[in-house]
Amino acid sequence: MRADGWECRSNTPVAPLSESALGLALAAAGLHALWNLLLARERDTEATTAVSLLFFVVALVPLAAATWRVEGTAVPYILGSAALELTYIALLAAAYRCFELSLVYPLARGLAPVLALVIVVAALGASPSAGEIAGVVAVAAGILLVRGVRRTGRGSALAVAIAAAIAGYTVIDRYGIRHANAAPYLLLVMLGPALAYPLSVSRNRLRAAARPAAAVIGISSAGTYLLVLLALRLASAPSVSAVRETSVVIAVVLARAFLRERVGLRRLAGAGVVVAGVALLALS
């Protein structure tokens, strides 16, 4: 599962984003847009999130047990990723409780690959290729075009914080997955948040949220993360993160179809820029 990524570029060549990695990342994008749409439509996003986390973990147990391999060296990565996942989960549920999907989702997902690039370059002294830089920037710019950048305030601040959490756990997982198989690694990462986050929600709210929608959200979310972890074995974290952000285009289509949001020329142009960015990443 692994090109060495930016951390080794000075010593060994890195394979371009393969068809397999691209397909895995795009599939993750579709699932991710779907479960976010479902969550944003819920009346109690926090309780639904808490219940969906339980389904998330339960769905992973059989596959994790069948493919169990976790080295001791994976523990620091698991703990770091789990802390950022819990932060992401709490922020996302709070954001969807107060703000629109069309504000939170595109801004959070659009900034994530840019922040992942910044983290890798600043913290690890990596040297990304010109194609990777251009692809990440194009995808981020396209996503911002899809959404627009005029709105400000607490919703935007929450979205930026969510993006930072996404970028952080994406980079950590890029290294942590070297020391474990994907399913058990993800199970251990999500076990802490799945146990901790429901404690912030009352039992009555949890019972009310125990509906099929929560199960679909949890299982779809588990599928999304597994697809991303598998893609991370084949490509660099910023590349996978950027391709995955095509979920914003999918989310715009779903929002128009199910939430009746407007999709004008600006958003259509942004979708075209996103596609161009994905092509740059695939050829880099």
Tab-separated table of C-alpha atoms in Angstrom:
chain	number	residue	atom	x	y	z
A	1	MET	CA	0.000	0.000	0.000
A	2	ARG	CA	2.658	2.547	-0.207
A	3	ALA	CA	4.609	5.022	-2.163
A	4	ASP	CA	7.019	6.548	0.277
A	5	GLY	CA	5.574	10.018	-0.071
A	6	TRP	CA	7.103	13.404	0.430
A	7	GLU	CA	9.135	12.360	3.442
A	8	CYS	CA	11.475	10.339	1.212
A	9	ARG	CA	11.453	12.309	-1.991
A	10	SER	CA	15.014	13.441	-1.635
A	11	ASN	CA	16.243	9.826	-1.598
A	12	THR	CA	13.880	7.776	-3.738
A	13	PRO	CA	11.447	8.540	-6.546
A	14	VAL	CA	7.747	8.496	-5.706
A	15	ALA	CA	5.250	6.780	-7.970
A	16	PRO	CA	2.441	8.973	-9.323
A	17	LEU	CA	-1.085	8.634	-8.025
A	18	SER	CA	-2.113	5.228	-9.379
A	19	GLU	CA	-5.486	4.274	-10.826
A	20	SER	CA	-6.110	2.115	-7.760
A	21	ALA	CA	-5.402	4.954	-5.325
A	22	LEU	CA	-7.493	7.347	-7.403
A	23	GLY	CA	-10.423	4.924	-7.484
A	24	LEU	CA	-10.249	4.306	-3.725
A	25	ALA	CA	-10.116	8.025	-2.970
A	26	LEU	CA	-13.024	8.827	-5.297
A	27	ALA	CA	-15.148	6.043	-3.801
A	28	ALA	CA	-14.398	7.451	-0.358
A	29	ALA	CA	-15.477	10.876	-1.608
A	30	GLY	CA	-18.896	9.593	-2.669
A	31	LEU	CA	-19.558	7.802	0.614
A	32	HIS	CA	-18.321	10.768	2.608
A	33	ALA	CA	-20.637	13.224	0.861
A	34	LEU	CA	-23.571	10.851	1.398
A	35	TRP	CA	-23.189	10.372	5.134
A	36	ASN	CA	-22.531	14.060	5.725
A	37	LEU	CA	-25.733	14.908	3.876
A	38	LEU	CA	-27.645	12.415	6.004
A	39	LEU	CA	-26.134	13.773	9.213
A	40	ALA	CA	-26.794	17.404	8.305
A	41	ARG	CA	-30.486	16.583	7.765
A	42	GLU	CA	-30.884	15.162	11.278
A	43	ARG	CA	-32.564	17.261	13.963
A	44	ASP	CA	-30.161	16.186	16.719
A	45	THR	CA	-26.806	15.941	14.971
A	46	GLU	CA	-24.872	15.299	18.170
A	47	ALA	CA	-27.003	12.363	19.343
A	48	THR	CA	-27.067	10.892	15.836
A	49	THR	CA	-23.285	11.217	15.666
A	50	ALA	CA	-22.902	9.442	19.001
A	51	VAL	CA	-25.100	6.516	17.920
A	52	SER	CA	-23.487	6.299	14.490
A	53	LEU	CA	-20.064	5.931	16.133
A	54	LEU	CA	-21.248	2.750	17.817
A	55	PHE	CA	-22.390	1.336	14.468
A	56	PHE	CA	-19.068	2.459	13.014
A	57	VAL	CA	-17.092	0.380	15.517
A	58	VAL	CA	-19.379	-2.650	15.350
A	59	ALA	CA	-19.149	-2.683	11.542
A	60	LEU	CA	-15.354	-2.765	11.734
A	61	VAL	CA	-14.978	-5.565	14.303
A	62	PRO	CA	-15.316	-8.604	11.978
A	63	LEU	CA	-12.907	-7.252	9.355
A	64	ALA	CA	-10.462	-6.064	11.997
A	65	ALA	CA	-10.485	-9.464	13.695
A	66	ALA	CA	-9.939	-11.277	10.387
A	67	THR	CA	-6.991	-9.063	9.384
A	68	TRP	CA	-5.483	-8.300	12.775
A	69	ARG	CA	-1.963	-6.976	12.675
A	70	VAL	CA	-0.987	-4.104	14.932
A	71	GLU	CA	2.642	-3.486	15.807
A	72	GLY	CA	3.613	-1.801	19.050
A	73	THR	CA	5.100	1.051	17.064
A	74	ALA	CA	1.587	1.934	15.857
A	75	VAL	CA	0.406	2.986	19.327
A	76	PRO	CA	1.625	6.628	19.275
A	77	TYR	CA	0.009	7.146	15.878
A	78	ILE	CA	-3.230	5.545	17.053
A	79	LEU	CA	-3.387	7.796	20.113
A	80	GLY	CA	-2.600	10.939	18.141
A	81	SER	CA	-5.098	10.110	15.429
A	82	ALA	CA	-7.778	9.216	17.989
A	83	ALA	CA	-7.412	12.592	19.715
A	84	LEU	CA	-7.785	14.438	16.412
A	85	GLU	CA	-10.704	12.223	15.357
A	86	LEU	CA	-12.544	13.021	18.601
A	87	THR	CA	-11.931	16.728	17.992
A	88	TYR	CA	-13.170	16.403	14.412
A	89	ILE	CA	-16.293	14.495	15.450
A	90	ALA	CA	-17.256	16.973	18.174
A	91	LEU	CA	-16.666	19.996	15.948
A	92	LEU	CA	-18.545	18.515	13.002
A	93	ALA	CA	-21.622	17.610	15.042
A	94	ALA	CA	-21.676	21.063	16.619
A	95	ALA	CA	-21.238	22.764	13.256
A	96	TYR	CA	-24.099	20.872	11.617
A	97	ARG	CA	-26.336	21.654	14.587
A	98	CYS	CA	-25.992	25.402	13.970
A	99	PHE	CA	-24.878	25.939	10.385
A	100	GLU	CA	-25.664	24.824	6.844
A	101	LEU	CA	-23.990	21.918	5.118
A	102	SER	CA	-23.171	24.237	2.207
A	103	LEU	CA	-21.114	26.448	4.529
A	104	VAL	CA	-19.342	23.923	6.732
A	105	TYR	CA	-18.614	21.037	4.377
A	106	PRO	CA	-16.959	22.773	1.404
A	107	LEU	CA	-14.818	25.065	3.522
A	108	ALA	CA	-13.653	22.285	5.861
A	109	ARG	CA	-12.974	19.777	3.100
A	110	GLY	CA	-11.455	22.378	0.772
A	111	LEU	CA	-8.908	23.629	3.275
A	112	ALA	CA	-7.896	20.164	4.524
A	113	PRO	CA	-5.524	19.220	1.650
A	114	VAL	CA	-3.914	22.651	1.739
A	115	LEU	CA	-3.273	22.314	5.471
A	116	ALA	CA	-1.992	18.761	4.971
A	117	LEU	CA	0.513	20.138	2.478
A	118	VAL	CA	1.568	22.842	4.938
A	119	ILE	CA	2.013	20.295	7.749
A	120	VAL	CA	4.138	17.937	5.674
A	121	VAL	CA	6.337	20.693	4.280
A	122	ALA	CA	6.718	22.688	7.512
A	123	ALA	CA	7.059	19.827	9.997
A	124	LEU	CA	8.950	17.279	7.914
A	125	GLY	CA	10.957	19.442	5.522
A	126	ALA	CA	9.470	17.578	2.570
A	127	SER	CA	9.762	18.599	-1.075
A	128	PRO	CA	6.504	18.067	-2.979
A	129	SER	CA	6.593	17.938	-6.747
A	130	ALA	CA	5.311	20.847	-8.811
A	131	GLY	CA	2.425	18.667	-10.023
A	132	GLU	CA	1.358	17.794	-6.491
A	133	ILE	CA	1.474	21.421	-5.424
A	134	ALA	CA	-0.505	22.521	-8.478
A	135	GLY	CA	-3.043	19.720	-7.979
A	136	VAL	CA	-3.637	20.461	-4.303
A	137	VAL	CA	-3.940	24.195	-4.953
A	138	ALA	CA	-6.294	23.661	-7.905
A	139	VAL	CA	-8.562	21.326	-5.974
A	140	ALA	CA	-8.687	23.711	-3.015
A	141	ALA	CA	-9.358	26.698	-5.270
A	142	GLY	CA	-12.078	24.808	-7.120
A	143	ILE	CA	-13.781	23.825	-3.896
A	144	LEU	CA	-13.744	27.409	-2.677
A	145	LEU	CA	-15.280	28.451	-5.994
A	146	VAL	CA	-17.994	25.847	-5.555
A	147	ARG	CA	-18.808	27.283	-2.148
A	148	GLY	CA	-17.668	30.919	-2.377
A	149	VAL	CA	-15.710	32.751	0.306
A	150	ARG	CA	-18.021	35.597	1.231
A	151	ARG	CA	-19.480	34.190	4.434
A	152	THR	CA	-17.580	34.724	7.659
A	153	GLY	CA	-18.256	34.211	11.349
A	154	ARG	CA	-18.414	31.335	13.804
A	155	GLY	CA	-19.500	28.827	11.175
A	156	SER	CA	-16.427	29.557	9.094
A	157	ALA	CA	-14.193	29.386	12.171
A	158	LEU	CA	-15.616	25.960	13.029
A	159	ALA	CA	-15.032	24.810	9.460
A	160	VAL	CA	-11.393	25.930	9.583
A	161	ALA	CA	-10.903	24.068	12.874
A	162	ILE	CA	-12.458	20.948	11.324
A	163	ALA	CA	-10.099	21.270	8.357
A	164	ALA	CA	-7.106	21.448	10.699
A	165	ALA	CA	-8.214	18.272	12.480
A	166	ILE	CA	-8.714	16.474	9.157
A	167	ALA	CA	-5.269	17.521	7.920
A	168	GLY	CA	-3.667	16.436	11.170
A	169	TYR	CA	-5.111	12.939	11.326
A	170	THR	CA	-4.563	12.418	7.595
A	171	VAL	CA	-0.834	13.048	7.949
A	172	ILE	CA	-0.583	10.939	11.127
A	173	ASP	CA	-2.441	8.057	9.497
A	174	ARG	CA	-0.122	8.258	6.500
A	175	TYR	CA	2.671	7.067	8.799
A	176	GLY	CA	0.683	5.033	11.319
A	177	ILE	CA	-0.825	2.704	8.735
A	178	ARG	CA	2.663	1.384	7.983
A	179	HIS	CA	2.598	-0.392	11.331
A	180	ALA	CA	-0.819	-2.083	11.142
A	181	ASN	CA	-3.424	-3.411	8.768
A	182	ALA	CA	-6.084	-0.882	7.819
A	183	ALA	CA	-9.155	-2.319	9.600
A	184	PRO	CA	-7.593	-2.991	13.036
A	185	TYR	CA	-5.753	0.331	12.894
A	186	LEU	CA	-8.989	2.195	12.199
A	187	LEU	CA	-10.877	0.225	14.858
A	188	LEU	CA	-8.341	1.151	17.526
A	189	VAL	CA	-8.305	4.788	16.408
A	190	MET	CA	-12.098	5.084	16.560
A	191	LEU	CA	-12.671	3.034	19.716
A	192	GLY	CA	-11.757	5.918	22.025
A	193	PRO	CA	-14.005	8.498	20.317
A	194	ALA	CA	-16.845	5.947	20.095
A	195	LEU	CA	-16.685	5.432	23.863
A	196	ALA	CA	-15.967	9.026	24.874
A	197	TYR	CA	-18.241	11.112	22.658
A	198	PRO	CA	-21.590	9.472	23.637
A	199	LEU	CA	-20.867	10.457	27.249
A	200	SER	CA	-21.576	14.058	26.256
A	201	VAL	CA	-25.141	13.186	25.149
A	202	SER	CA	-28.051	12.255	27.429
A	203	ARG	CA	-29.528	8.762	27.336
A	204	ASN	CA	-32.916	10.038	26.185
A	205	ARG	CA	-31.340	11.754	23.203
A	206	LEU	CA	-29.321	8.640	22.389
A	207	ARG	CA	-32.440	6.458	22.456
A	208	ALA	CA	-34.294	8.885	20.205
A	209	ALA	CA	-31.391	8.920	17.735
A	210	ALA	CA	-31.139	5.116	17.521
A	211	ARG	CA	-32.733	4.934	14.075
A	212	PRO	CA	-31.746	3.467	10.679
A	213	ALA	CA	-30.230	6.785	9.570
A	214	ALA	CA	-27.631	6.560	12.336
A	215	ALA	CA	-26.713	3.031	11.236
A	216	VAL	CA	-26.300	4.118	7.611
A	217	ILE	CA	-24.160	7.069	8.676
A	218	GLY	CA	-21.940	4.926	10.882
A	219	ILE	CA	-21.427	2.124	8.368
A	220	SER	CA	-20.850	4.555	5.491
A	221	SER	CA	-18.350	6.485	7.579
A	222	ALA	CA	-16.457	3.286	8.393
A	223	GLY	CA	-16.356	2.430	4.699
A	224	THR	CA	-15.061	5.905	3.891
A	225	TYR	CA	-12.172	5.709	6.313
A	226	LEU	CA	-11.179	2.210	5.233
A	227	LEU	CA	-11.058	3.335	1.611
A	228	VAL	CA	-8.907	6.328	2.568
A	229	LEU	CA	-6.490	4.248	4.649
A	230	LEU	CA	-6.087	1.832	1.767
A	231	ALA	CA	-5.467	4.740	-0.607
A	232	LEU	CA	-2.851	6.126	1.792
A	233	ARG	CA	-0.841	2.942	1.261
A	234	LEU	CA	-0.599	3.797	-2.436
A	235	ALA	CA	-0.104	7.576	-2.481
A	236	SER	CA	1.000	10.577	-0.446
A	237	ALA	CA	-1.311	12.077	2.166
A	238	PRO	CA	-1.817	15.431	0.383
A	239	SER	CA	-2.645	13.680	-2.896
A	240	VAL	CA	-5.195	11.351	-1.288
A	241	SER	CA	-6.654	14.202	0.742
A	242	ALA	CA	-7.034	16.395	-2.342
A	243	VAL	CA	-8.724	13.719	-4.470
A	244	ARG	CA	-11.008	12.865	-1.607
A	245	GLU	CA	-12.154	16.481	-1.557
A	246	THR	CA	-14.042	15.912	-4.797
A	247	SER	CA	-16.728	14.908	-2.312
A	248	VAL	CA	-17.525	18.622	-2.215
A	249	VAL	CA	-18.705	18.492	-5.837
A	250	ILE	CA	-20.766	15.400	-5.054
A	251	ALA	CA	-22.174	17.093	-1.954
A	252	VAL	CA	-23.198	20.144	-4.025
A	253	VAL	CA	-25.152	17.884	-6.392
A	254	LEU	CA	-26.789	16.054	-3.491
A	255	ALA	CA	-27.587	19.325	-1.726
A	256	ARG	CA	-29.290	20.645	-4.840
A	257	ALA	CA	-31.252	17.438	-5.338
A	258	PHE	CA	-32.321	16.850	-1.735
A	259	LEU	CA	-31.997	20.233	-0.028
A	260	ARG	CA	-32.921	22.330	-3.086
A	261	GLU	CA	-29.855	24.549	-2.826
A	262	ARG	CA	-28.899	26.732	-5.784
A	263	VAL	CA	-26.058	25.597	-8.061
A	264	GLY	CA	-25.026	28.436	-10.387
A	265	LEU	CA	-22.247	29.021	-12.898
A	266	ARG	CA	-19.698	29.764	-10.182
A	267	ARG	CA	-20.214	26.403	-8.566
A	268	LEU	CA	-20.154	24.610	-11.908
A	269	ALA	CA	-16.872	26.372	-12.758
A	270	GLY	CA	-15.487	25.346	-9.403
A	271	ALA	CA	-16.371	21.735	-10.097
A	272	GLY	CA	-14.399	21.950	-13.358
A	273	VAL	CA	-11.355	23.294	-11.513
A	274	VAL	CA	-11.607	20.427	-9.018
A	275	VAL	CA	-11.587	17.898	-11.865
A	276	ALA	CA	-8.517	19.626	-13.341
A	277	GLY	CA	-6.782	19.391	-9.983
A	278	VAL	CA	-7.514	15.677	-9.719
A	279	ALA	CA	-6.029	15.196	-13.209
A	280	LEU	CA	-2.866	17.050	-12.160
A	281	LEU	CA	-2.506	14.835	-9.116
A	282	ALA	CA	-3.073	11.677	-11.119
A	283	LEU	CA	-0.336	12.630	-13.631
A	284	SER	CA	2.217	13.952	-11.111
